[in-house]
Amino acid sequence: MMKCSRLVFEKKLIEERIRVDGKCPITGGLLTMNDIIPILTGKVQNSSSVAPALKGPSSSNNETSSCVAAEESACPPFPDSITKDIKFNQRCLLQTRKRCRTISPSLATVDALRGYIFNKGYTIHKTEMPGVLSLDIDNSKDIIATGGADANAVVFDLLSRKIVSTLNGHSEKVTSVKFVNKGELVVTGSGDNTVRVWKRSEKGSYKCKDIVDHHTAEVRAVTVHPSQKYFVTASLDCTWQFYDLSSESRVTRFACRKGSESFSTAVFHPDGQILGTCASGLVQFWDVAKQDDILKIDAHTRPVTSIAFSENGYSLATAAGDGVKLWDLRFLRNMKTFPSDDISQTRSVDFDHSGKYLATGGASISIYEIGASSDPVAIFSHMSSTGDFSCVKFGKEAKYVAAARTLGSKLLLFGTSKGKDS
């Protein structure tokens, strides 16, 4: 156990990490052997919380593809240092989640969620080019980032209720936006085929630090590794690409080799070794370090629009025009299906950090309690003609829900009446 953080690791793993870079894999703080406190514990099983099938053999290399012209080119292997780091982080994050994961006593209750109302909407994107397509929250600084059809990303401060920075530089819509390292960086993906990395200044504004342009079609998703050291982009060019965030240089590229399917989204598993991607109704799982396609789930009859892993490591939510499905990856089984209406499709899903609640966004926002009834515990709507909810995300401890619409220009906040602006 570590003296300062009280985090618990396997002795061999943390000693190896101290020898490699002298830093805690979770907090990033400096460590020495003197910081280790030995403890007595029962035997820890060396197994993943992800289904055994996720460790299975890769798919056949005989599959043909018209996905990209460069499909025959070999993908360079990961540097050994990154492969080892990904595997080490996976073991550490798994152990930490098993031993330390508890539900906060401050988590919003079901009764509290039922009482949530629409607080206020903030116009943060250009009204002449409406559409908010992506959203992320950094709870450490109480800031929200959004990506819009106006080609801008915006960082909004929840405490002051003001825009603190407009990230201008993309020439097409911003399809994905993610905070990194407690809001010190923002990574954006765009319809202009590029990804930009933005760095926070001391005053809170963001400036473009780097541009990566390895994709040949629209970038649909950016997902950040749990270690905050790496990120992956997924594109309509049928490739996902892995980046080392310390240098923003391309580490590897892997071309999809099944049919002509374009990726619609991508998300890292909480342990960081598995990547989930979507193409049409198919959900694929990849061993990132090996670049292997290790499992496919024919999840929906219509194109998958959003997926989310729970922090418990085994629950997965998938959304499409035919509804939302909840999966247990330990048994590769669809546990529940929440049907969509005939008019709109579900465009966004998000678990709160505890894994107790699931939010879905479509014509309205529905909140479900995992393990309880299939009926939503709360439904939020904001009377508007600005399309479906394109993105929805829980705030810290589910104390509020942030959302936006496909044809709107506003950030929408739902919560208790006490949080409503006067």
JSON list of N, CA and C in Angstrom, two decimals, residues 56-63 284 286 292-296:
[
{"chain": "A", "resi": 56, "resn": "GLY", "atom": "N", "xyz": [-9.68, -13.94, -25.99]},
{"chain": "A", "resi": 56, "resn": "GLY", "atom": "CA", "xyz": [-9.62, -15.04, -26.93]},
{"chain": "A", "resi": 56, "resn": "GLY", "atom": "C", "xyz": [-8.77, -14.74, -28.14]},
{"chain": "A", "resi": 57, "resn": "PRO", "atom": "N", "xyz": [-8.71, -15.68, -29.09]},
{"chain": "A", "resi": 57, "resn": "PRO", "atom": "CA", "xyz": [-7.89, -15.52, -30.28]},
{"chain": "A", "resi": 57, "resn": "PRO", "atom": "C", "xyz": [-8.42, -14.42, -31.16]},
{"chain": "A", "resi": 58, "resn": "SER", "atom": "N", "xyz": [-7.52, -13.83, -31.96]},
{"chain": "A", "resi": 58, "resn": "SER", "atom": "CA", "xyz": [-7.93, -12.77, -32.86]},
{"chain": "A", "resi": 58, "resn": "SER", "atom": "C", "xyz": [-8.71, -13.34, -34.03]},
{"chain": "A", "resi": 59, "resn": "SER", "atom": "N", "xyz": [-9.41, -12.45, -34.73]},
{"chain": "A", "resi": 59, "resn": "SER", "atom": "CA", "xyz": [-10.20, -12.90, -35.87]},
{"chain": "A", "resi": 59, "resn": "SER", "atom": "C", "xyz": [-9.30, -13.29, -37.01]},
{"chain": "A", "resi": 60, "resn": "SER", "atom": "N", "xyz": [-9.87, -14.01, -37.94]},
{"chain": "A", "resi": 60, "resn": "SER", "atom": "CA", "xyz": [-9.09, -14.54, -39.07]},
{"chain": "A", "resi": 60, "resn": "SER", "atom": "C", "xyz": [-8.50, -13.44, -39.90]},
{"chain": "A", "resi": 61, "resn": "ASN", "atom": "N", "xyz": [-7.28, -13.64, -40.39]},
{"chain": "A", "resi": 61, "resn": "ASN", "atom": "CA", "xyz": [-6.63, -12.68, -41.26]},
{"chain": "A", "resi": 61, "resn": "ASN", "atom": "C", "xyz": [-7.03, -12.90, -42.71]},
{"chain": "A", "resi": 62, "resn": "ASN", "atom": "N", "xyz": [-7.91, -13.87, -42.98]},
{"chain": "A", "resi": 62, "resn": "ASN", "atom": "CA", "xyz": [-8.30, -14.15, -44.34]},
{"chain": "A", "resi": 62, "resn": "ASN", "atom": "C", "xyz": [-9.47, -13.31, -44.81]},
{"chain": "A", "resi": 63, "resn": "GLU", "atom": "N", "xyz": [-10.03, -12.50, -43.88]},
{"chain": "A", "resi": 63, "resn": "GLU", "atom": "CA", "xyz": [-11.16, -11.68, -44.26]},
{"chain": "A", "resi": 63, "resn": "GLU", "atom": "C", "xyz": [-10.71, -10.62, -45.26]},
{"chain": "A", "resi": 284, "resn": "GLN", "atom": "N", "xyz": [-17.20, -4.06, -31.88]},
{"chain": "A", "resi": 284, "resn": "GLN", "atom": "CA", "xyz": [-15.97, -4.83, -31.92]},
{"chain": "A", "resi": 284, "resn": "GLN", "atom": "C", "xyz": [-15.10, -4.47, -30.72]},
{"chain": "A", "resi": 286, "resn": "TRP", "atom": "N", "xyz": [-11.09, -4.72, -29.27]},
{"chain": "A", "resi": 286, "resn": "TRP", "atom": "CA", "xyz": [-9.70, -4.85, -29.72]},
{"chain": "A", "resi": 286, "resn": "TRP", "atom": "C", "xyz": [-8.76, -4.90, -28.53]},
{"chain": "A", "resi": 292, "resn": "ASP", "atom": "N", "xyz": [-5.26, -6.44, -32.07]},
{"chain": "A", "resi": 292, "resn": "ASP", "atom": "CA", "xyz": [-6.05, -7.59, -32.49]},
{"chain": "A", "resi": 292, "resn": "ASP", "atom": "C", "xyz": [-7.54, -7.33, -32.30]},
{"chain": "A", "resi": 293, "resn": "ASP", "atom": "N", "xyz": [-8.32, -7.71, -33.29]},
{"chain": "A", "resi": 293, "resn": "ASP", "atom": "CA", "xyz": [-9.78, -7.73, -33.18]},
{"chain": "A", "resi": 293, "resn": "ASP", "atom": "C", "xyz": [-10.13, -9.04, -32.48]},
{"chain": "A", "resi": 294, "resn": "ILE", "atom": "N", "xyz": [-10.52, -8.97, -31.20]},
{"chain": "A", "resi": 294, "resn": "ILE", "atom": "CA", "xyz": [-10.65, -10.19, -30.40]},
{"chain": "A", "resi": 294, "resn": "ILE", "atom": "C", "xyz": [-12.08, -10.65, -30.20]},
{"chain": "A", "resi": 295, "resn": "LEU", "atom": "N", "xyz": [-13.05, -9.78, -30.50]},
{"chain": "A", "resi": 295, "resn": "LEU", "atom": "CA", "xyz": [-14.44, -10.18, -30.29]},
{"chain": "A", "resi": 295, "resn": "LEU", "atom": "C", "xyz": [-15.35, -9.25, -31.05]},
{"chain": "A", "resi": 296, "resn": "LYS", "atom": "N", "xyz": [-16.44, -9.80, -31.59]},
{"chain": "A", "resi": 296, "resn": "LYS", "atom": "CA", "xyz": [-17.48, -9.00, -32.25]},
{"chain": "A", "resi": 296, "resn": "LYS", "atom": "C", "xyz": [-18.83, -9.38, -31.66]}
]
